[in-house]
């Protein structure tokens, strides 16, 4: 209820975070209702923001530990963020390679009433004309801010969300 509304995280996910140890078990009232402190809500918001940036549950646990340690060296936090940036760059490369392969397949599909389709043939593994895409990086990447609704949609398709995606810019 209130914790979900205040943190922006569903009650189901709050329970999941408790079950996995990311969040401590909630205190309970005499009648069995969960109660959350302001610190708990702040922690849930931290988790939500980290998830929005695409951090894994393991890295969120590390970040939470660093956040709660007032004597932490910022170098550890930066190292985690930098490694995550590299992982995101790899995912971006993979997405661009998938997009290029699909564009190539779609350009060869007639899209008419005929049953033959290079897209279906490739998915079935029968078309050697379209090899698996390489993981080539686009020449230039420009950051693009993504609306929250688009992020939620993207999260459902690629398993993560991020506030910033990248798009290639054609070089002249």
JSON list of C-alpha atoms in Angstrom, two decimals:
[
{"chain": "A", "resi": 1, "resn": "UNK", "atom": "CA", "xyz": [0.00, 0.00, 0.00]},
{"chain": "A", "resi": 2, "resn": "UNK", "atom": "CA", "xyz": [1.65, 3.15, 1.30]},
{"chain": "A", "resi": 3, "resn": "UNK", "atom": "CA", "xyz": [5.24, 1.94, 0.87]},
{"chain": "A", "resi": 4, "resn": "UNK", "atom": "CA", "xyz": [4.54, 1.03, -2.75]},
{"chain": "A", "resi": 5, "resn": "UNK", "atom": "CA", "xyz": [2.92, 4.38, -3.43]},
{"chain": "A", "resi": 6, "resn": "UNK", "atom": "CA", "xyz": [5.66, 6.38, -1.71]},
{"chain": "A", "resi": 7, "resn": "UNK", "atom": "CA", "xyz": [8.55, 4.46, -3.27]},
{"chain": "A", "resi": 8, "resn": "UNK", "atom": "CA", "xyz": [7.14, 3.81, -6.74]},
{"chain": "A", "resi": 9, "resn": "UNK", "atom": "CA", "xyz": [7.74, 0.07, -6.36]},
{"chain": "A", "resi": 10, "resn": "UNK", "atom": "CA", "xyz": [4.95, -2.51, -6.43]},
{"chain": "A", "resi": 11, "resn": "UNK", "atom": "CA", "xyz": [4.09, -4.41, -3.26]},
{"chain": "A", "resi": 12, "resn": "UNK", "atom": "CA", "xyz": [5.03, -7.63, -5.06]},
{"chain": "A", "resi": 13, "resn": "UNK", "atom": "CA", "xyz": [8.54, -6.30, -5.77]},
{"chain": "A", "resi": 14, "resn": "UNK", "atom": "CA", "xyz": [8.91, -4.98, -2.21]},
{"chain": "A", "resi": 15, "resn": "UNK", "atom": "CA", "xyz": [8.17, -8.49, -0.93]},
{"chain": "A", "resi": 16, "resn": "UNK", "atom": "CA", "xyz": [10.64, -9.90, -3.47]},
{"chain": "A", "resi": 17, "resn": "UNK", "atom": "CA", "xyz": [13.35, -7.53, -2.23]},
{"chain": "A", "resi": 18, "resn": "UNK", "atom": "CA", "xyz": [12.62, -8.65, 1.33]},
{"chain": "A", "resi": 19, "resn": "UNK", "atom": "CA", "xyz": [12.71, -12.33, 0.34]},
{"chain": "A", "resi": 20, "resn": "UNK", "atom": "CA", "xyz": [16.06, -11.94, -1.44]},
{"chain": "A", "resi": 21, "resn": "UNK", "atom": "CA", "xyz": [17.60, -9.96, 1.40]},
{"chain": "A", "resi": 22, "resn": "UNK", "atom": "CA", "xyz": [17.98, -6.72, -0.52]},
{"chain": "A", "resi": 23, "resn": "UNK", "atom": "CA", "xyz": [15.61, -5.11, 2.00]},
{"chain": "A", "resi": 24, "resn": "UNK", "atom": "CA", "xyz": [15.24, -6.11, 5.63]},
{"chain": "A", "resi": 25, "resn": "UNK", "atom": "CA", "xyz": [11.97, -7.81, 6.55]},
{"chain": "A", "resi": 26, "resn": "UNK", "atom": "CA", "xyz": [9.32, -5.23, 7.34]},
{"chain": "A", "resi": 27, "resn": "UNK", "atom": "CA", "xyz": [8.18, -4.69, 10.89]},
{"chain": "A", "resi": 28, "resn": "UNK", "atom": "CA", "xyz": [4.63, -5.84, 11.52]},
{"chain": "A", "resi": 29, "resn": "UNK", "atom": "CA", "xyz": [1.75, -4.41, 13.46]},
{"chain": "A", "resi": 30, "resn": "UNK", "atom": "CA", "xyz": [-0.07, -6.49, 16.05]},
{"chain": "A", "resi": 31, "resn": "UNK", "atom": "CA", "xyz": [-2.62, -7.38, 13.37]},
{"chain": "A", "resi": 32, "resn": "UNK", "atom": "CA", "xyz": [0.11, -8.50, 10.94]},
{"chain": "A", "resi": 33, "resn": "UNK", "atom": "CA", "xyz": [0.31, -5.54, 8.58]},
{"chain": "A", "resi": 34, "resn": "UNK", "atom": "CA", "xyz": [3.74, -4.57, 7.29]},
{"chain": "A", "resi": 35, "resn": "UNK", "atom": "CA", "xyz": [5.08, -1.19, 8.38]},
{"chain": "A", "resi": 36, "resn": "UNK", "atom": "CA", "xyz": [7.92, 0.69, 6.77]},
{"chain": "A", "resi": 37, "resn": "UNK", "atom": "CA", "xyz": [10.02, 3.50, 8.18]},
{"chain": "A", "resi": 38, "resn": "UNK", "atom": "CA", "xyz": [11.16, 6.58, 6.27]},
{"chain": "A", "resi": 39, "resn": "UNK", "atom": "CA", "xyz": [14.57, 4.89, 5.97]},
{"chain": "A", "resi": 40, "resn": "UNK", "atom": "CA", "xyz": [12.90, 1.86, 4.38]},
{"chain": "A", "resi": 41, "resn": "UNK", "atom": "CA", "xyz": [11.08, 4.08, 1.88]},
{"chain": "A", "resi": 42, "resn": "UNK", "atom": "CA", "xyz": [14.34, 5.89, 1.09]},
{"chain": "A", "resi": 43, "resn": "UNK", "atom": "CA", "xyz": [16.05, 2.53, 0.55]},
{"chain": "A", "resi": 44, "resn": "UNK", "atom": "CA", "xyz": [13.24, 1.41, -1.77]},
{"chain": "A", "resi": 45, "resn": "UNK", "atom": "CA", "xyz": [13.62, 4.63, -3.78]},
{"chain": "A", "resi": 46, "resn": "UNK", "atom": "CA", "xyz": [17.38, 3.97, -4.00]},
{"chain": "A", "resi": 47, "resn": "UNK", "atom": "CA", "xyz": [16.65, 0.48, -5.32]},
{"chain": "A", "resi": 48, "resn": "UNK", "atom": "CA", "xyz": [14.12, 1.83, -7.84]},
{"chain": "A", "resi": 49, "resn": "UNK", "atom": "CA", "xyz": [16.60, 4.41, -9.13]},
{"chain": "A", "resi": 50, "resn": "UNK", "atom": "CA", "xyz": [19.34, 1.80, -9.42]},
{"chain": "A", "resi": 51, "resn": "UNK", "atom": "CA", "xyz": [16.95, -0.51, -11.33]},
{"chain": "A", "resi": 52, "resn": "UNK", "atom": "CA", "xyz": [16.01, 2.40, -13.61]},
{"chain": "A", "resi": 53, "resn": "UNK", "atom": "CA", "xyz": [19.70, 2.69, -14.46]},
{"chain": "A", "resi": 54, "resn": "UNK", "atom": "CA", "xyz": [19.81, -1.02, -15.27]},
{"chain": "A", "resi": 55, "resn": "UNK", "atom": "CA", "xyz": [21.94, -2.22, -12.36]},
{"chain": "A", "resi": 56, "resn": "UNK", "atom": "CA", "xyz": [21.63, -5.93, -11.54]},
{"chain": "A", "resi": 57, "resn": "UNK", "atom": "CA", "xyz": [20.31, -7.05, -8.17]},
{"chain": "A", "resi": 58, "resn": "UNK", "atom": "CA", "xyz": [23.84, -8.11, -7.19]},
{"chain": "A", "resi": 59, "resn": "UNK", "atom": "CA", "xyz": [25.25, -4.67, -8.00]},
{"chain": "A", "resi": 60, "resn": "UNK", "atom": "CA", "xyz": [22.34, -2.97, -6.24]},
{"chain": "A", "resi": 61, "resn": "UNK", "atom": "CA", "xyz": [23.20, -4.94, -3.11]},
{"chain": "A", "resi": 62, "resn": "UNK", "atom": "CA", "xyz": [26.80, -3.71, -3.39]},
{"chain": "A", "resi": 63, "resn": "UNK", "atom": "CA", "xyz": [25.68, -0.14, -4.00]},
{"chain": "A", "resi": 64, "resn": "UNK", "atom": "CA", "xyz": [23.32, -0.30, -1.01]},
{"chain": "A", "resi": 65, "resn": "UNK", "atom": "CA", "xyz": [26.17, -1.49, 1.16]},
{"chain": "A", "resi": 66, "resn": "UNK", "atom": "CA", "xyz": [28.38, 1.35, -0.06]},
{"chain": "A", "resi": 67, "resn": "UNK", "atom": "CA", "xyz": [25.55, 3.87, 0.40]},
{"chain": "A", "resi": 68, "resn": "UNK", "atom": "CA", "xyz": [25.04, 2.77, 3.99]},
{"chain": "A", "resi": 69, "resn": "UNK", "atom": "CA", "xyz": [28.79, 2.92, 4.71]},
{"chain": "A", "resi": 70, "resn": "UNK", "atom": "CA", "xyz": [29.56, 6.59, 5.37]},
{"chain": "A", "resi": 71, "resn": "UNK", "atom": "CA", "xyz": [33.32, 5.81, 5.21]},
{"chain": "A", "resi": 72, "resn": "UNK", "atom": "CA", "xyz": [33.14, 4.30, 1.73]},
{"chain": "A", "resi": 73, "resn": "UNK", "atom": "CA", "xyz": [35.70, 5.40, -0.84]},
{"chain": "A", "resi": 74, "resn": "UNK", "atom": "CA", "xyz": [33.93, 6.93, -3.83]},
{"chain": "A", "resi": 75, "resn": "UNK", "atom": "CA", "xyz": [36.42, 5.04, -6.03]},
{"chain": "A", "resi": 76, "resn": "UNK", "atom": "CA", "xyz": [34.50, 1.81, -5.32]},
{"chain": "A", "resi": 77, "resn": "UNK", "atom": "CA", "xyz": [31.22, 3.39, -6.37]},
{"chain": "A", "resi": 78, "resn": "UNK", "atom": "CA", "xyz": [32.79, 4.81, -9.51]},
{"chain": "A", "resi": 79, "resn": "UNK", "atom": "CA", "xyz": [34.34, 1.44, -10.37]},
{"chain": "A", "resi": 80, "resn": "UNK", "atom": "CA", "xyz": [30.90, -0.22, -10.17]},
{"chain": "A", "resi": 81, "resn": "UNK", "atom": "CA", "xyz": [29.33, 2.52, -12.29]},
{"chain": "A", "resi": 82, "resn": "UNK", "atom": "CA", "xyz": [32.13, 2.37, -14.87]},
{"chain": "A", "resi": 83, "resn": "UNK", "atom": "CA", "xyz": [31.84, -1.40, -15.18]},
{"chain": "A", "resi": 84, "resn": "UNK", "atom": "CA", "xyz": [28.08, -1.06, -15.59]},
{"chain": "A", "resi": 85, "resn": "UNK", "atom": "CA", "xyz": [28.63, 1.51, -18.35]},
{"chain": "A", "resi": 86, "resn": "UNK", "atom": "CA", "xyz": [30.80, -1.03, -20.20]},
{"chain": "A", "resi": 87, "resn": "UNK", "atom": "CA", "xyz": [28.06, -3.64, -19.82]},
{"chain": "A", "resi": 88, "resn": "UNK", "atom": "CA", "xyz": [25.47, -1.19, -21.15]},
{"chain": "A", "resi": 89, "resn": "UNK", "atom": "CA", "xyz": [27.71, -0.39, -24.12]},
{"chain": "A", "resi": 90, "resn": "UNK", "atom": "CA", "xyz": [27.96, -4.12, -24.89]},
{"chain": "A", "resi": 91, "resn": "UNK", "atom": "CA", "xyz": [24.16, -4.44, -24.72]},
{"chain": "A", "resi": 92, "resn": "UNK", "atom": "CA", "xyz": [23.78, -1.44, -27.02]},
{"chain": "A", "resi": 93, "resn": "UNK", "atom": "CA", "xyz": [26.14, -3.08, -29.53]},
{"chain": "A", "resi": 94, "resn": "UNK", "atom": "CA", "xyz": [24.10, -6.28, -29.38]},
{"chain": "A", "resi": 95, "resn": "UNK", "atom": "CA", "xyz": [20.84, -4.40, -29.90]},
{"chain": "A", "resi": 96, "resn": "UNK", "atom": "CA", "xyz": [22.28, -2.54, -32.91]},
{"chain": "A", "resi": 97, "resn": "UNK", "atom": "CA", "xyz": [23.51, -5.83, -34.38]},
{"chain": "A", "resi": 98, "resn": "UNK", "atom": "CA", "xyz": [20.03, -7.36, -33.94]},
{"chain": "A", "resi": 99, "resn": "UNK", "atom": "CA", "xyz": [18.45, -4.30, -35.52]},
{"chain": "A", "resi": 100, "resn": "UNK", "atom": "CA", "xyz": [20.83, -4.44, -38.51]},
{"chain": "A", "resi": 101, "resn": "UNK", "atom": "CA", "xyz": [20.14, -8.14, -39.03]},
{"chain": "A", "resi": 102, "resn": "UNK", "atom": "CA", "xyz": [16.38, -7.60, -38.86]},
{"chain": "A", "resi": 103, "resn": "UNK", "atom": "CA", "xyz": [16.59, -4.64, -41.24]},
{"chain": "A", "resi": 104, "resn": "UNK", "atom": "CA", "xyz": [18.53, -6.77, -43.70]},
{"chain": "A", "resi": 105, "resn": "UNK", "atom": "CA", "xyz": [16.01, -9.60, -43.43]},
{"chain": "A", "resi": 106, "resn": "UNK", "atom": "CA", "xyz": [13.02, -7.25, -43.70]},
{"chain": "A", "resi": 107, "resn": "UNK", "atom": "CA", "xyz": [14.50, -5.59, -46.79]},
{"chain": "A", "resi": 108, "resn": "UNK", "atom": "CA", "xyz": [14.57, -9.00, -48.51]},
{"chain": "A", "resi": 109, "resn": "UNK", "atom": "CA", "xyz": [11.03, -9.95, -47.53]},
{"chain": "A", "resi": 110, "resn": "UNK", "atom": "CA", "xyz": [8.40, -9.16, -50.17]},
{"chain": "A", "resi": 111, "resn": "UNK", "atom": "CA", "xyz": [5.67, -8.71, -47.54]},
{"chain": "A", "resi": 112, "resn": "UNK", "atom": "CA", "xyz": [2.98, -9.91, -49.92]},
{"chain": "A", "resi": 113, "resn": "UNK", "atom": "CA", "xyz": [0.69, -12.94, -50.23]},
{"chain": "A", "resi": 114, "resn": "UNK", "atom": "CA", "xyz": [3.52, -15.34, -51.10]},
{"chain": "A", "resi": 115, "resn": "UNK", "atom": "CA", "xyz": [4.47, -17.79, -48.33]},
{"chain": "A", "resi": 116, "resn": "UNK", "atom": "CA", "xyz": [8.24, -17.56, -48.82]},
{"chain": "A", "resi": 117, "resn": "UNK", "atom": "CA", "xyz": [9.81, -15.21, -46.30]},
{"chain": "A", "resi": 118, "resn": "UNK", "atom": "CA", "xyz": [13.53, -14.76, -45.52]},
{"chain": "A", "resi": 119, "resn": "UNK", "atom": "CA", "xyz": [12.67, -13.68, -41.97]},
{"chain": "A", "resi": 120, "resn": "UNK", "atom": "CA", "xyz": [10.94, -16.99, -41.21]},
{"chain": "A", "resi": 121, "resn": "UNK", "atom": "CA", "xyz": [13.64, -18.94, -43.06]},
{"chain": "A", "resi": 122, "resn": "UNK", "atom": "CA", "xyz": [16.35, -17.27, -41.00]},
{"chain": "A", "resi": 123, "resn": "UNK", "atom": "CA", "xyz": [14.51, -17.91, -37.71]},
{"chain": "A", "resi": 124, "resn": "UNK", "atom": "CA", "xyz": [14.16, -21.55, -38.73]},
{"chain": "A", "resi": 125, "resn": "UNK", "atom": "CA", "xyz": [17.91, -21.71, -39.44]},
{"chain": "A", "resi": 126, "resn": "UNK", "atom": "CA", "xyz": [17.48, -22.53, -43.12]},
{"chain": "A", "resi": 127, "resn": "UNK", "atom": "CA", "xyz": [18.87, -19.40, -44.76]},
{"chain": "A", "resi": 128, "resn": "UNK", "atom": "CA", "xyz": [22.65, -19.20, -44.94]},
{"chain": "A", "resi": 129, "resn": "UNK", "atom": "CA", "xyz": [22.53, -15.90, -46.90]},
{"chain": "A", "resi": 130, "resn": "UNK", "atom": "CA", "xyz": [22.01, -13.97, -43.67]},
{"chain": "A", "resi": 131, "resn": "UNK", "atom": "CA", "xyz": [24.72, -14.86, -41.13]},
{"chain": "A", "resi": 132, "resn": "UNK", "atom": "CA", "xyz": [24.48, -13.95, -37.49]},
{"chain": "A", "resi": 133, "resn": "UNK", "atom": "CA", "xyz": [25.13, -10.26, -36.97]},
{"chain": "A", "resi": 134, "resn": "UNK", "atom": "CA", "xyz": [28.55, -9.10, -35.89]},
{"chain": "A", "resi": 135, "resn": "UNK", "atom": "CA", "xyz": [28.90, -7.02, -32.76]},
{"chain": "A", "resi": 136, "resn": "UNK", "atom": "CA", "xyz": [30.27, -3.99, -34.57]},
{"chain": "A", "resi": 137, "resn": "UNK", "atom": "CA", "xyz": [29.89, -0.73, -32.72]},
{"chain": "A", "resi": 138, "resn": "UNK", "atom": "CA", "xyz": [28.26, 2.22, -34.49]},
{"chain": "A", "resi": 139, "resn": "UNK", "atom": "CA", "xyz": [30.77, 4.91, -35.48]},
{"chain": "A", "resi": 140, "resn": "UNK", "atom": "CA", "xyz": [29.17, 7.63, -33.38]},
{"chain": "A", "resi": 141, "resn": "UNK", "atom": "CA", "xyz": [26.68, 7.43, -30.53]},
{"chain": "A", "resi": 142, "resn": "UNK", "atom": "CA", "xyz": [24.50, 10.32, -29.46]},
{"chain": "A", "resi": 143, "resn": "UNK", "atom": "CA", "xyz": [22.65, 10.10, -26.13]},
{"chain": "A", "resi": 144, "resn": "UNK", "atom": "CA", "xyz": [18.89, 10.35, -26.39]},
{"chain": "A", "resi": 145, "resn": "UNK", "atom": "CA", "xyz": [16.66, 10.93, -23.37]},
{"chain": "A", "resi": 146, "resn": "UNK", "atom": "CA", "xyz": [13.93, 8.35, -23.33]},
{"chain": "A", "resi": 147, "resn": "UNK", "atom": "CA", "xyz": [10.42, 9.12, -21.94]},
{"chain": "A", "resi": 148, "resn": "UNK", "atom": "CA", "xyz": [9.41, 7.04, -18.93]},
{"chain": "A", "resi": 149, "resn": "UNK", "atom": "CA", "xyz": [6.61, 5.29, -20.88]},
{"chain": "A", "resi": 150, "resn": "UNK", "atom": "CA", "xyz": [9.09, 4.22, -23.56]},
{"chain": "A", "resi": 151, "resn": "UNK", "atom": "CA", "xyz": [11.49, 2.99, -20.86]},
{"chain": "A", "resi": 152, "resn": "UNK", "atom": "CA", "xyz": [8.77, 0.82, -19.33]},
{"chain": "A", "resi": 153, "resn": "UNK", "atom": "CA", "xyz": [8.01, -0.61, -22.77]},
{"chain": "A", "resi": 154, "resn": "UNK", "atom": "CA", "xyz": [11.71, -1.23, -23.48]},
{"chain": "A", "resi": 155, "resn": "UNK", "atom": "CA", "xyz": [12.13, -2.89, -20.08]},
{"chain": "A", "resi": 156, "resn": "UNK", "atom": "CA", "xyz": [9.48, -5.43, -21.02]},
{"chain": "A", "resi": 157, "resn": "UNK", "atom": "CA", "xyz": [11.37, -6.27, -24.21]},
{"chain": "A", "resi": 158, "resn": "UNK", "atom": "CA", "xyz": [15.02, -6.27, -23.15]},
{"chain": "A", "resi": 159, "resn": "UNK", "atom": "CA", "xyz": [14.74, -7.00, -19.44]},
{"chain": "A", "resi": 160, "resn": "UNK", "atom": "CA", "xyz": [16.14, -3.75, -18.17]},
{"chain": "A", "resi": 161, "resn": "UNK", "atom": "CA", "xyz": [15.52, -0.07, -18.39]},
{"chain": "A", "resi": 162, "resn": "UNK", "atom": "CA", "xyz": [17.80, 2.88, -18.55]},
{"chain": "A", "resi": 163, "resn": "UNK", "atom": "CA", "xyz": [17.25, 6.60, -18.60]},
{"chain": "A", "resi": 164, "resn": "UNK", "atom": "CA", "xyz": [19.62, 7.02, -21.49]},
{"chain": "A", "resi": 165, "resn": "UNK", "atom": "CA", "xyz": [19.73, 4.98, -24.64]},
{"chain": "A", "resi": 166, "resn": "UNK", "atom": "CA", "xyz": [21.96, 5.66, -27.61]},
{"chain": "A", "resi": 167, "resn": "UNK", "atom": "CA", "xyz": [21.36, 6.05, -31.29]},
{"chain": "A", "resi": 168, "resn": "UNK", "atom": "CA", "xyz": [23.87, 5.99, -34.13]},
{"chain": "A", "resi": 169, "resn": "UNK", "atom": "CA", "xyz": [24.51, 9.07, -36.20]},
{"chain": "A", "resi": 170, "resn": "UNK", "atom": "CA", "xyz": [25.46, 8.57, -39.81]},
{"chain": "A", "resi": 171, "resn": "UNK", "atom": "CA", "xyz": [28.87, 10.00, -40.58]},
{"chain": "A", "resi": 172, "resn": "UNK", "atom": "CA", "xyz": [29.25, 12.11, -43.70]}
]
